[in-house]
Coordinates of C-alpha atoms in Angstrom, one line a residue:
Chain A
M1379 CA 116.9 123.8 75.7
K1380 CA 118.1 121.6 78.3
L1381 CA 114.8 119.3 78.3
F1382 CA 115.1 118.6 74.8
K1383 CA 118.4 117.5 75.2
T1384 CA 117.6 115.3 77.9
L1385 CA 114.6 114.0 76.1
G1386 CA 117.2 113.4 73.1
L1387 CA 119.4 111.5 75.1
A1388 CA 116.4 109.5 76.7
V1389 CA 115.0 108.8 73.0
A1390 CA 118.8 107.8 72.0
G1391 CA 119.1 105.4 74.9
L1392 CA 115.4 103.5 74.2
A1393 CA 116.8 103.2 70.5
L1394 CA 120.0 101.9 71.6
S1395 CA 118.4 99.0 73.9
V1396 CA 116.0 98.0 71.4
G1397 CA 118.9 97.5 69.3
M1398 CA 120.5 95.8 71.7
A1399 CA 117.2 93.5 72.2
A1400 CA 117.2 92.9 68.5
A1401 CA 121.2 91.9 68.2
D1402 CA 120.6 89.4 70.9
D1403 CA 118.7 86.3 70.3
R1404 CA 118.1 85.2 74.1
P1405 CA 114.7 85.9 74.9
V1406 CA 114.2 89.1 76.9
V1407 CA 112.2 89.0 80.2
G1408 CA 110.9 92.8 81.3
L1409 CA 110.5 92.7 85.0
I1410 CA 108.3 95.2 86.7
M1411 CA 108.5 95.5 90.4
K1412 CA 107.1 97.7 93.0
S1413 CA 109.2 100.3 95.1
L1414 CA 112.9 99.5 94.9
A1415 CA 112.8 101.8 98.3
N1416 CA 111.5 99.0 99.9
E1417 CA 114.0 96.3 100.9
F1418 CA 111.9 93.8 99.7
F1419 CA 112.0 94.3 96.5
Q1420 CA 115.2 95.6 96.3
N1421 CA 116.7 92.0 97.7
M1422 CA 113.7 90.7 95.1
L1423 CA 115.5 92.6 92.3
E1424 CA 119.2 91.4 93.7
G1425 CA 117.9 87.8 93.4
A1426 CA 116.3 88.4 90.2
E1427 CA 120.0 89.6 88.8
A1428 CA 121.9 86.6 90.2
H1429 CA 119.3 84.7 88.9
E1430 CA 120.1 85.9 85.2
A1431 CA 123.7 85.5 85.8
E1432 CA 123.3 82.2 86.8
R1433 CA 121.0 80.9 83.9
G1434 CA 122.8 82.6 81.3
D1435 CA 120.2 81.9 78.7
Y1436 CA 117.9 84.9 78.6
Q1437 CA 118.3 89.0 79.1
L1438 CA 116.7 90.7 81.9
L1439 CA 114.9 94.3 82.0
A1440 CA 114.3 95.6 85.1
V1441 CA 112.3 98.5 86.6
G1442 CA 111.1 99.7 90.1
M1443 CA 109.3 102.8 90.9
Q1444 CA 109.6 105.5 93.0
N1445 CA 107.1 104.6 95.8
E1446 CA 104.6 102.4 96.2
T1447 CA 101.7 103.9 95.1
D1448 CA 102.7 105.3 91.8
F1449 CA 101.6 102.7 89.4
E1450 CA 101.6 105.6 86.6
S1451 CA 105.2 104.7 86.0
Q1452 CA 104.4 100.6 85.9
I1453 CA 101.9 101.5 83.1
N1454 CA 104.7 103.4 81.4
A1455 CA 107.1 100.5 82.1
V1456 CA 104.5 98.0 80.2
E1457 CA 104.1 100.3 77.5
N1458 CA 108.2 100.5 77.2
F1459 CA 108.4 97.1 77.3
I1460 CA 105.7 96.6 74.4
T1461 CA 107.7 98.7 72.1
Q1462 CA 111.0 97.0 72.7
G1463 CA 109.2 94.1 71.9
V1464 CA 110.4 91.8 74.8
D1465 CA 109.2 88.3 75.3
A1466 CA 107.8 88.3 78.4
I1467 CA 106.4 90.5 81.0
V1468 CA 106.5 89.6 84.8
V1469 CA 104.7 92.1 86.9
A1470 CA 104.5 93.2 90.4
P1471 CA 101.3 95.2 90.2
A1472 CA 101.3 98.3 92.3
D1473 CA 97.4 98.8 91.7
S1474 CA 95.9 95.2 90.7
R1475 CA 92.9 97.1 89.1
A1476 CA 95.0 99.6 86.9
M1477 CA 97.3 97.2 85.6
V1478 CA 94.9 95.3 83.8
R1479 CA 94.3 97.4 80.6
P1480 CA 97.7 97.9 79.6
L1481 CA 98.9 94.2 80.4
I1482 CA 96.4 93.1 78.2
R1483 CA 97.9 95.4 75.3
A1484 CA 100.9 93.5 76.1
M1485 CA 99.2 90.2 75.6
E1486 CA 97.6 91.3 72.5
A1487 CA 101.1 92.1 71.2
G1488 CA 102.0 88.5 72.0
I1489 CA 104.0 88.9 75.0
T1490 CA 104.0 86.5 77.9
V1491 CA 102.7 88.0 80.8
V1492 CA 102.9 86.6 84.1
N1493 CA 101.4 88.2 87.3
F1494 CA 103.5 87.7 90.5
D1495 CA 103.5 88.9 94.1
V1496 CA 100.3 90.6 94.5
A1497 CA 97.2 89.2 92.1
L1498 CA 95.5 91.1 89.7
D1499 CA 91.8 91.8 90.6
A1500 CA 89.9 89.1 89.5
D1501 CA 86.8 90.8 88.6
A1502 CA 88.6 93.4 86.2
L1503 CA 90.2 90.6 84.5
A1504 CA 86.9 88.9 84.2
E1505 CA 85.4 92.0 82.9
Q1506 CA 88.3 92.3 80.0
G1507 CA 87.5 88.6 79.1
V1508 CA 90.8 87.4 80.3
E1509 CA 92.3 84.8 82.2
L1510 CA 95.8 85.0 83.9
A1511 CA 97.7 83.2 86.0
F1512 CA 99.0 84.4 89.4
V1513 CA 102.6 83.2 90.7
G1514 CA 102.9 84.3 94.7
P1515 CA 102.2 83.5 98.0
D1516 CA 99.3 83.2 99.9
N1517 CA 99.5 86.2 102.1
R1518 CA 96.2 85.5 104.0
A1519 CA 97.7 82.0 104.6
G1520 CA 100.9 83.2 105.5
A1521 CA 99.7 85.8 108.2
K1522 CA 97.4 82.8 109.4
L1523 CA 100.5 80.9 110.1
A1524 CA 101.8 83.7 112.2
G1525 CA 98.6 84.4 113.9
D1526 CA 98.2 80.6 114.6
A1527 CA 101.7 80.5 116.2
L1528 CA 100.3 83.6 118.6
G1529 CA 97.3 81.9 119.5
A1530 CA 98.6 78.9 120.3
S1531 CA 100.8 80.6 122.7
L1532 CA 98.1 82.5 124.1
G1533 CA 95.1 80.4 124.1
E1534 CA 91.6 80.8 124.2
G1535 CA 90.3 84.5 124.8
G1536 CA 93.6 85.9 124.2
R1537 CA 93.5 89.7 124.0
V1538 CA 95.1 90.7 120.7
V1539 CA 95.6 93.9 118.4
I1540 CA 96.6 94.2 115.0
I1541 CA 98.8 96.8 113.1
E1542 CA 97.8 96.8 109.9
G1543 CA 99.7 97.9 106.3
N1544 CA 98.4 100.7 104.0
P1545 CA 94.4 100.9 103.9
G1546 CA 93.7 99.7 100.2
A1547 CA 96.7 97.9 99.8
D1548 CA 95.6 94.4 98.6
N1549 CA 98.6 92.3 100.7
A1550 CA 97.8 94.6 103.7
T1551 CA 94.0 93.5 103.4
Q1552 CA 94.8 89.8 103.0
R1553 CA 97.2 89.8 105.8
R1554 CA 94.7 91.5 107.9
L1555 CA 92.2 88.9 106.9
G1556 CA 94.8 85.8 107.9
F1557 CA 95.3 87.5 111.5
E1558 CA 91.4 88.1 111.6
D1559 CA 91.0 83.8 110.8
S1560 CA 93.6 83.2 113.5
V1561 CA 91.5 85.3 115.5
S1562 CA 88.6 83.3 115.3
E1563 CA 90.0 79.7 115.0
Y1564 CA 91.8 80.2 118.5
G1565 CA 88.7 82.3 119.8
L1566 CA 91.0 85.2 120.5
T1567 CA 89.7 88.7 121.1
L1568 CA 90.7 91.2 118.8
V1569 CA 90.7 94.4 121.0
D1570 CA 91.9 97.2 118.6
S1571 CA 93.2 97.2 114.6
R1572 CA 94.7 100.2 113.4
T1573 CA 97.1 101.1 110.3
A1574 CA 100.8 102.3 110.8
H1575 CA 101.4 102.4 107.1
W1576 CA 104.0 99.9 106.9
E1577 CA 106.4 102.5 108.8
T1578 CA 108.7 101.4 112.1
E1579 CA 108.2 105.3 113.7
E1580 CA 104.2 105.5 113.4
A1581 CA 103.7 101.7 114.5
N1582 CA 105.8 102.6 117.5
Q1583 CA 103.6 105.9 118.2
V1584 CA 100.4 104.0 117.5
F1585 CA 101.0 101.0 119.3
S1586 CA 102.5 102.9 122.5
T1587 CA 98.9 104.6 122.6
M1588 CA 97.0 101.5 122.1
L1589 CA 99.1 99.8 125.2
T1590 CA 97.8 102.8 127.0
A1591 CA 94.1 102.2 126.0
N1592 CA 94.1 98.4 126.5
P1593 CA 97.4 97.5 129.1
D1594 CA 95.7 93.9 129.4
I1595 CA 96.7 93.3 125.9
Q1596 CA 98.2 90.2 125.4
G1597 CA 99.7 89.6 121.7
V1598 CA 100.2 91.7 118.9
M1599 CA 99.9 90.6 114.8
A1600 CA 102.0 93.4 112.9
A1601 CA 101.6 93.1 109.1
N1602 CA 105.4 93.6 108.3
D1603 CA 108.7 93.5 110.1
S1604 CA 109.4 97.1 110.0
M1605 CA 106.0 97.7 112.3
A1606 CA 106.9 95.0 114.4
I1607 CA 110.4 96.4 115.2
G1608 CA 108.3 99.6 116.4
V1609 CA 106.1 97.4 118.7
V1610 CA 109.0 95.9 120.3
R1611 CA 110.5 99.1 120.9
A1612 CA 107.5 100.8 122.2
L1613 CA 107.0 97.3 124.8
E1614 CA 110.7 97.8 125.8
S1615 CA 110.3 101.8 127.1
A1616 CA 107.1 100.5 128.6
G1617 CA 109.0 97.7 130.4
R1618 CA 106.9 95.1 129.2
T1619 CA 107.9 91.9 128.5
D1620 CA 104.5 89.5 128.9
I1621 CA 103.3 90.8 125.5
A1622 CA 104.2 88.2 122.4
V1623 CA 104.5 90.1 119.1
V1624 CA 104.2 88.4 115.8
G1625 CA 105.6 90.0 112.2
F1626 CA 105.7 89.2 108.7
D1627 CA 108.6 89.3 105.9
N1628 CA 111.7 88.1 107.7
I1629 CA 113.7 91.1 107.5
P1630 CA 117.7 90.6 108.4
A1631 CA 116.7 93.4 111.0
V1632 CA 114.3 91.1 112.9
G1633 CA 116.6 88.2 113.1
P1634 CA 117.8 89.2 116.6
M1635 CA 114.7 89.9 118.1
V1636 CA 113.2 86.4 116.9
E1637 CA 116.5 84.7 118.3
D1638 CA 116.2 86.1 121.6
G1639 CA 112.3 86.0 121.9
R1640 CA 111.4 89.7 121.8
M1641 CA 109.3 88.3 118.9
L1642 CA 107.7 85.1 118.9
A1643 CA 107.6 84.7 115.4
T1644 CA 107.6 86.3 111.6
V1645 CA 106.8 84.6 108.5
D1646 CA 109.1 84.3 105.3
Q1647 CA 107.7 84.5 101.8
F1648 CA 111.3 84.1 100.1
G1649 CA 111.1 87.5 98.2
Q1650 CA 114.7 87.0 97.0
Q1651 CA 113.5 83.9 94.7
M1652 CA 110.1 85.0 94.2
A1653 CA 110.7 87.2 90.8
A1654 CA 113.5 84.5 89.6
N1655 CA 110.9 81.6 90.2
A1656 CA 108.4 83.8 88.3
I1657 CA 110.9 84.6 85.2
D1658 CA 111.7 80.9 85.4
L1659 CA 108.0 80.1 84.8
A1660 CA 107.5 82.8 82.1
L1661 CA 110.6 81.2 80.1
E1662 CA 109.1 77.8 80.3
V1663 CA 105.9 79.7 78.4
V1664 CA 107.9 81.5 75.8
A1665 CA 109.6 78.6 74.9
G1666 CA 106.6 76.4 73.7
G1667 CA 105.4 75.2 77.2
P1668 CA 101.4 75.2 78.1
Q1669 CA 100.0 78.7 79.5
L1670 CA 100.2 79.0 83.2
E1671 CA 96.9 78.6 84.6
G1672 CA 95.1 79.4 88.4
W1673 CA 97.4 80.3 91.1
V1674 CA 100.9 79.2 91.3
R1675 CA 101.7 79.4 95.0
T1676 CA 104.9 79.9 96.2
P1677 CA 106.5 78.9 99.5
I1678 CA 106.0 80.4 103.0
E1679 CA 107.4 79.4 106.1
L1680 CA 106.8 80.2 109.8
V1681 CA 110.1 81.4 111.4
T1682 CA 110.6 80.7 115.0
Q1683 CA 113.0 80.8 117.9
Chain B
M34 CA 100.5 129.8 97.2
M35 CA 103.0 130.5 99.2
S36 CA 105.0 133.9 98.1
D37 CA 108.8 133.1 98.6
T38 CA 111.5 135.5 100.0
Q39 CA 109.1 138.0 98.3
T40 CA 108.5 141.1 100.7
V41 CA 104.8 140.9 102.2
G42 CA 103.8 144.7 102.4
S43 CA 101.0 144.4 104.5
I44 CA 103.1 143.5 107.7
P45 CA 104.9 146.6 108.4
T46 CA 106.5 145.9 112.1
P47 CA 109.7 144.0 111.4
Q48 CA 112.3 143.9 114.0
R49 CA 109.9 142.4 116.9
G50 CA 110.8 139.3 119.0
L51 CA 108.1 138.3 121.6
S52 CA 105.5 141.2 121.7
V53 CA 102.6 141.5 123.6
R54 CA 100.5 140.6 120.8
G55 CA 103.0 137.5 120.2
I56 CA 102.2 136.7 123.8
I57 CA 98.4 137.0 122.9
N58 CA 98.8 134.8 120.1
S59 CA 100.6 132.1 121.8
A60 CA 98.3 132.1 124.6
G61 CA 95.5 131.6 122.0
I62 CA 97.1 128.5 120.8
G63 CA 97.6 127.6 124.5
L64 CA 94.2 128.0 125.5
A65 CA 93.4 125.6 122.5
L66 CA 95.8 123.2 123.6
L67 CA 94.4 123.4 127.2
L68 CA 90.8 122.6 126.0
L69 CA 91.9 119.5 124.0
I70 CA 93.6 118.5 127.3
V71 CA 90.7 119.0 129.2
F72 CA 88.3 117.4 126.6
F73 CA 90.6 113.9 126.1
S74 CA 91.1 113.8 129.9
F75 CA 87.2 113.4 130.4
A76 CA 86.5 111.4 127.4
S77 CA 89.5 109.1 128.3
E78 CA 90.7 107.6 131.7
H79 CA 94.3 106.9 130.4
F80 CA 94.8 110.3 128.6
L81 CA 96.2 112.0 132.2
T82 CA 98.2 109.0 133.2
P83 CA 101.6 109.3 134.1
N84 CA 102.8 106.8 131.7
N85 CA 100.6 107.9 128.7
I86 CA 102.4 111.7 129.3
T87 CA 105.6 110.1 128.9
N88 CA 104.0 108.5 125.7
I89 CA 103.0 111.9 124.3
L90 CA 106.5 113.7 125.4
T91 CA 108.5 110.5 123.6
Q92 CA 105.8 110.9 120.3
I93 CA 106.2 114.7 119.7
T94 CA 109.7 114.6 119.9
I95 CA 110.9 114.3 116.4
N96 CA 108.2 116.4 115.2
L97 CA 109.3 119.1 117.5
I98 CA 113.0 119.1 116.5
L99 CA 111.8 119.3 112.9
A100 CA 109.6 121.8 113.6
V101 CA 111.7 124.1 115.7
G102 CA 114.2 124.1 112.5
M103 CA 111.3 124.8 110.3
T104 CA 110.4 128.0 112.1
F105 CA 113.3 129.8 111.1
V106 CA 112.9 128.9 107.4
I107 CA 109.3 129.7 107.5
L108 CA 109.9 133.2 109.6
I109 CA 112.1 134.3 106.3
G110 CA 109.2 133.4 104.3
G111 CA 110.6 130.0 102.9
I112 CA 109.6 126.3 103.4
D113 CA 111.2 123.4 103.5
L114 CA 109.7 120.4 102.0
S115 CA 112.7 118.0 102.3
V116 CA 113.3 117.6 106.0
G117 CA 111.7 114.2 106.3
S118 CA 114.1 112.7 103.6
V119 CA 117.0 114.9 104.9
M120 CA 116.3 113.0 107.9
A121 CA 116.6 109.6 106.6
F122 CA 119.9 110.2 104.8
A123 CA 121.2 111.6 108.0
A124 CA 119.9 108.6 109.8
V125 CA 121.2 106.3 107.2
V126 CA 124.8 107.9 107.1
A127 CA 124.6 107.6 111.1
G128 CA 123.8 104.3 110.8
K129 CA 126.8 103.4 108.3
A130 CA 129.1 104.6 110.9
I131 CA 127.5 103.3 114.1
T132 CA 127.8 100.0 112.4
L133 CA 131.6 100.1 111.5
P134 CA 133.6 97.2 112.7
G135 CA 136.7 97.7 114.8
L136 CA 135.9 100.6 117.4
G137 CA 134.7 101.0 120.7
P138 CA 131.0 102.0 121.3
A139 CA 132.1 105.3 122.7
E140 CA 133.9 106.3 119.5
L141 CA 130.9 104.8 117.2
I142 CA 128.5 106.6 118.9
L143 CA 130.7 110.1 118.5
L144 CA 131.3 109.3 115.0
A145 CA 127.9 108.6 114.0
T146 CA 126.4 111.6 115.9
T147 CA 128.9 114.1 114.2
A148 CA 128.4 112.5 111.2
G149 CA 124.5 112.3 111.2
V150 CA 124.2 115.8 112.2
L151 CA 126.9 117.1 109.7
A152 CA 125.0 115.0 106.6
G153 CA 121.8 116.9 108.0
L154 CA 123.6 120.7 107.9
A155 CA 124.8 119.9 104.6
C156 CA 121.9 119.7 103.3
G157 CA 120.3 122.3 104.5
M158 CA 123.0 124.7 103.8
L159 CA 122.8 123.2 100.1
N160 CA 118.9 124.1 100.2
G161 CA 119.9 127.9 101.4
F162 CA 122.6 128.5 99.3
L163 CA 120.7 127.3 95.7
S164 CA 117.9 129.3 96.8
A165 CA 119.2 132.3 98.1
Y166 CA 122.0 132.8 95.2
W167 CA 119.8 132.7 92.3
S168 CA 116.5 134.0 94.5
L169 CA 114.7 130.7 93.6
P170 CA 111.6 129.6 95.6
S171 CA 112.6 127.3 98.4
F172 CA 109.5 125.4 97.3
I173 CA 110.9 124.1 94.5
I174 CA 114.7 123.6 95.1
T175 CA 113.5 121.9 98.6
L176 CA 111.4 119.6 96.5
G177 CA 114.3 118.9 94.6
M178 CA 116.2 118.1 97.7
L179 CA 113.5 115.9 99.2
N180 CA 114.3 113.3 96.1
I181 CA 117.8 114.0 96.2
A182 CA 118.2 113.1 99.8
R183 CA 116.0 110.4 99.7
G184 CA 117.5 109.1 96.5
A185 CA 121.0 109.2 98.5
A186 CA 119.5 107.4 101.7
L187 CA 118.8 104.9 99.5
Q188 CA 121.9 104.7 97.6
V189 CA 123.9 104.5 101.0
S190 CA 121.8 102.4 102.5
D191 CA 121.2 99.8 99.5
A192 CA 117.6 99.8 100.5
Q193 CA 118.2 98.0 103.6
T194 CA 117.3 98.4 107.3
I195 CA 120.3 99.2 109.7
Y196 CA 120.7 97.7 112.7
S197 CA 122.4 96.4 115.8
F198 CA 123.7 99.6 117.5
P199 CA 125.7 99.8 120.5
R200 CA 123.8 99.0 123.5
A201 CA 124.4 102.4 125.5
F202 CA 123.1 104.2 122.4
E203 CA 119.9 101.9 122.0
N204 CA 119.4 102.6 125.8
F205 CA 119.4 106.1 125.4
G206 CA 116.2 106.2 123.0
S207 CA 114.2 105.2 126.0
L208 CA 116.1 106.7 129.0
L209 CA 113.5 108.8 131.6
I210 CA 114.6 111.2 134.3
S211 CA 111.4 111.3 136.6
G212 CA 109.1 110.5 133.9
V213 CA 110.5 112.6 130.9
P214 CA 112.1 111.0 128.0
V215 CA 115.7 112.4 128.2
V216 CA 114.9 112.9 124.2
F217 CA 112.1 115.2 124.9
L218 CA 114.3 117.0 127.0
V219 CA 117.1 117.5 124.2
A220 CA 113.8 119.0 121.8
L221 CA 112.8 121.2 124.8
V222 CA 116.7 122.6 124.7
L223 CA 116.2 123.1 121.0
V224 CA 113.3 125.1 121.9
L225 CA 114.9 127.3 124.6
L226 CA 117.7 127.8 122.2
A227 CA 115.7 128.8 119.5
W228 CA 113.7 131.0 121.4
F229 CA 116.9 132.7 123.0
V230 CA 118.2 133.3 119.3
L231 CA 115.1 134.7 118.0
T232 CA 114.0 137.1 120.4
R233 CA 117.4 137.9 122.1
T234 CA 119.7 138.6 119.5
V235 CA 120.6 140.7 116.6
F236 CA 120.3 137.6 114.1
G237 CA 116.9 136.7 115.7
R238 CA 115.6 140.3 114.7
I239 CA 117.1 139.9 111.2
I240 CA 115.3 136.4 110.4
Y241 CA 112.0 138.4 111.4
G242 CA 112.9 141.0 109.2
I243 CA 113.5 139.5 106.3
G244 CA 110.4 137.4 106.5
S245 CA 108.3 140.9 106.9
N246 CA 110.6 143.2 104.8
E247 CA 113.4 142.0 103.0
E248 CA 114.2 144.9 101.0
A249 CA 114.3 147.3 104.1
V250 CA 116.8 144.7 106.2
R251 CA 119.4 144.7 102.8
L252 CA 119.1 148.5 102.7
A253 CA 120.0 148.7 106.5
G254 CA 123.5 147.2 104.9
H255 CA 123.0 143.7 106.2
N256 CA 123.5 140.5 104.2
V257 CA 120.6 138.9 103.5
F258 CA 122.1 135.9 101.6
A259 CA 124.0 134.8 104.5
Y260 CA 120.9 134.7 107.2
K261 CA 119.0 132.8 104.5
V262 CA 121.9 130.5 104.0
A263 CA 121.7 130.3 108.1
A264 CA 118.1 130.0 108.7
F265 CA 118.3 126.9 106.1
S266 CA 121.4 125.4 107.5
I267 CA 119.5 125.5 110.9
C268 CA 116.4 123.5 109.4
G269 CA 119.0 121.0 108.2
L270 CA 120.7 120.8 111.7
T271 CA 117.4 120.2 113.4
A272 CA 116.8 117.4 110.6
G273 CA 120.0 115.9 111.5
I274 CA 119.7 115.8 115.1
A275 CA 115.8 114.5 114.7
A276 CA 117.7 111.7 112.6
I277 CA 120.0 110.6 115.7
I278 CA 116.8 110.6 118.0
Y279 CA 114.8 108.5 115.6
M280 CA 117.7 105.7 115.7
A281 CA 118.1 105.6 119.3
R282 CA 114.3 105.4 120.0
L283 CA 113.9 102.8 117.1
N284 CA 117.4 101.2 117.6
I285 CA 117.4 101.0 113.5
S286 CA 117.8 103.6 110.6
S287 CA 115.7 103.1 107.7
P288 CA 116.0 104.8 104.5
I289 CA 112.5 105.1 104.4
A290 CA 111.8 106.7 107.5
G291 CA 110.2 110.1 107.8
I292 CA 108.0 110.4 104.5
G293 CA 105.7 112.9 105.0
F294 CA 107.3 114.2 108.4
E295 CA 108.1 117.8 106.6
L296 CA 104.3 118.1 106.5
N297 CA 103.9 117.7 110.3
A298 CA 106.4 120.0 111.0
I299 CA 105.2 122.7 108.7
A300 CA 101.6 122.0 110.5
A301 CA 103.3 122.4 113.9
V302 CA 104.7 125.8 112.7
I303 CA 101.7 127.1 111.0
I304 CA 99.2 125.8 114.0
G305 CA 101.6 127.3 116.5
G306 CA 100.6 130.5 114.5
T307 CA 103.8 131.2 112.8
S308 CA 102.7 133.2 109.3
L309 CA 103.3 131.3 106.1
S310 CA 104.3 134.5 104.6
G311 CA 107.0 135.1 106.9
G312 CA 107.9 137.6 109.5
R313 CA 105.2 136.7 112.2
G314 CA 105.5 133.8 115.0
S315 CA 107.1 132.4 117.7
V316 CA 108.9 129.3 118.5
I317 CA 107.2 129.0 121.6
G318 CA 103.8 128.8 119.1
T319 CA 105.7 125.9 117.5
L320 CA 106.3 124.0 120.8
L321 CA 102.2 124.2 121.3
G322 CA 101.6 123.4 118.0
A323 CA 103.6 120.0 118.2
F324 CA 102.0 119.3 121.3
I325 CA 98.1 120.1 119.7
I326 CA 99.3 117.5 116.8
G327 CA 100.7 115.1 119.5
V328 CA 98.0 115.4 121.8
L329 CA 95.3 115.0 119.1
A330 CA 97.4 111.9 117.8
N331 CA 97.4 110.5 121.4
G332 CA 93.9 111.3 122.3
L333 CA 91.7 110.4 119.4
I334 CA 93.1 106.7 119.5
L335 CA 92.4 106.6 123.1
I336 CA 88.9 107.4 122.7
G337 CA 88.7 104.8 119.9
L338 CA 88.2 106.9 117.1
S339 CA 89.0 105.2 113.6
D340 CA 92.1 105.8 111.7
F341 CA 90.1 107.4 108.9
M342 CA 88.0 109.8 111.0
R343 CA 91.4 110.8 113.0
Q344 CA 93.1 111.5 109.9
M345 CA 90.1 113.9 108.9
I346 CA 90.1 115.6 112.3
T347 CA 93.9 116.4 112.2
G348 CA 93.2 117.9 108.6
V349 CA 90.3 120.0 109.8
V350 CA 92.5 121.3 112.8
I351 CA 95.2 122.5 110.1
V352 CA 92.9 124.2 108.4
V353 CA 91.0 125.9 111.2
A354 CA 94.6 127.0 112.2
V355 CA 95.5 128.9 108.8
I356 CA 91.9 130.6 108.9
L357 CA 92.7 131.8 112.4
D358 CA 96.4 132.9 111.0
H359 CA 94.3 134.7 108.3
Y360 CA 92.6 137.1 111.0
R361 CA 95.7 137.5 113.3
A362 CA 97.5 138.9 110.1
K363 CA 94.7 141.2 109.5
L364 CA 94.8 142.3 112.8
A365 CA 98.3 142.6 112.9
G366 CA 98.1 144.6 109.7
N367 CA 95.3 147.1 111.3
G368 CA 96.9 147.4 114.3

């Protein structure tokens, strides 16, 4: 019985939001993000909400999901947006293959789709015979910026390790490739490369063991700042100040570490503006502008002391 | 599936602390641990070095603390899936407290520690109350709490990592006493306390009793409800303590900390020979179980095994431990 009541409320809520969308003649943009438990996306959401208030000429409907791998709720969100008849969907796909088909359905329904943050799988798009532009940072180039900073500081033959993100995640793969680009360009020696699933405590454990196995490490490339924090703590516990650490994301918590030299560098990809920029581009298309093409690169910047 | 709070008729030996068979069981696990240590010592020159031993002790600390509380819950035939999330919630509450403006470092540390531990305790108490009052499977109640506490952690912290703690607190996490991390000593004290309570007090005997024959304990005139709430409260309390240790070690508190930690804690308890159906096991076994997991995680990296192989081997060890438990249960049944 309770279930039916909740269901009824949900249906009423949906009807209400459809009604609202119809009553307002400003364009409606559906924003689909990844896990809002991740502060990167939380900041992005806040950036998008500020952007909506600032522009005032569109209506924002934003959804996130429970965790990084929960792409089913993203698919549901796309379907809900189709039903609600939004004008544009701006999406950071949780799975670059699984999201292709639902988004094609949205395009068939006449909705402008803009893909940001993580690119949809090119092969899967080609298979379906569609082209879709991607708005986002070059994770590989970003990681290479950080890697190059480390390479320049260590010089040829520097011994480094990589702490990777989730195996299989596209941005984790791109960042690893970017680090490996730096390794070959600067002639560094890659001693070991392991995942710590983006997480501070795991990075702390995994890295302290890697350090035991290879005490002669000179540099660490962490695929995000949360893991870099774990690495920095492991170095402090081991009393090592001779090892350089680079990260990625420029979260506030690493600010002091870059400042006092415990971290050599991190990379800012301006996540807070990323969704807002993608929304701007989507609204241009909705207003009758040309379709987006190829890869619209968003800024990345190396952050050092 | 695990039977929750229901009595398991095949285990007729309640109210037993550290029995002869219990010692043999623990010795078996100890032997397995010893074999692992010997293997890794030969396989890697770095394994049996003072620094690496310090590392292993630091690395198992949080899992061990969570597993101590989990032992109480599993002994009464329950399970707590929420400890990872509760730890994150407690860490965020403590993190908010410790970064309050206008207080001295000593006051902040005291306030934050109290707030974090109480937050954990409150979640555990709620788990115990809800599952015991309505006789609901703790599996489901704590699954609910897993989401409630995680959501609360994200809500309280606005999904941001909290940082910049008092210097003394930050240093505490990497403090060593002749090579032994102080945080590990905290865990060890908890193990000894739990061992004393479980084997030397009436409270402990009733915990075992509830797990093996709840009805008998009830008929003997004990308030089973109160003991169940107490077991879950202890589990929440240890999650709160683990949160403080997490913060001291990593100098941040993160609302996404501890995802999946409940599974490692359960694994430590089960590998340590405590029966998933309750009534049988010991916290000393849990200590050894946490060591086995920690030594595996550390040693497999040292010998250069890939991440994926490492995950598989850890899984195999858990499965083997449960199969061994099956035979132990049979032995206990026949003995």
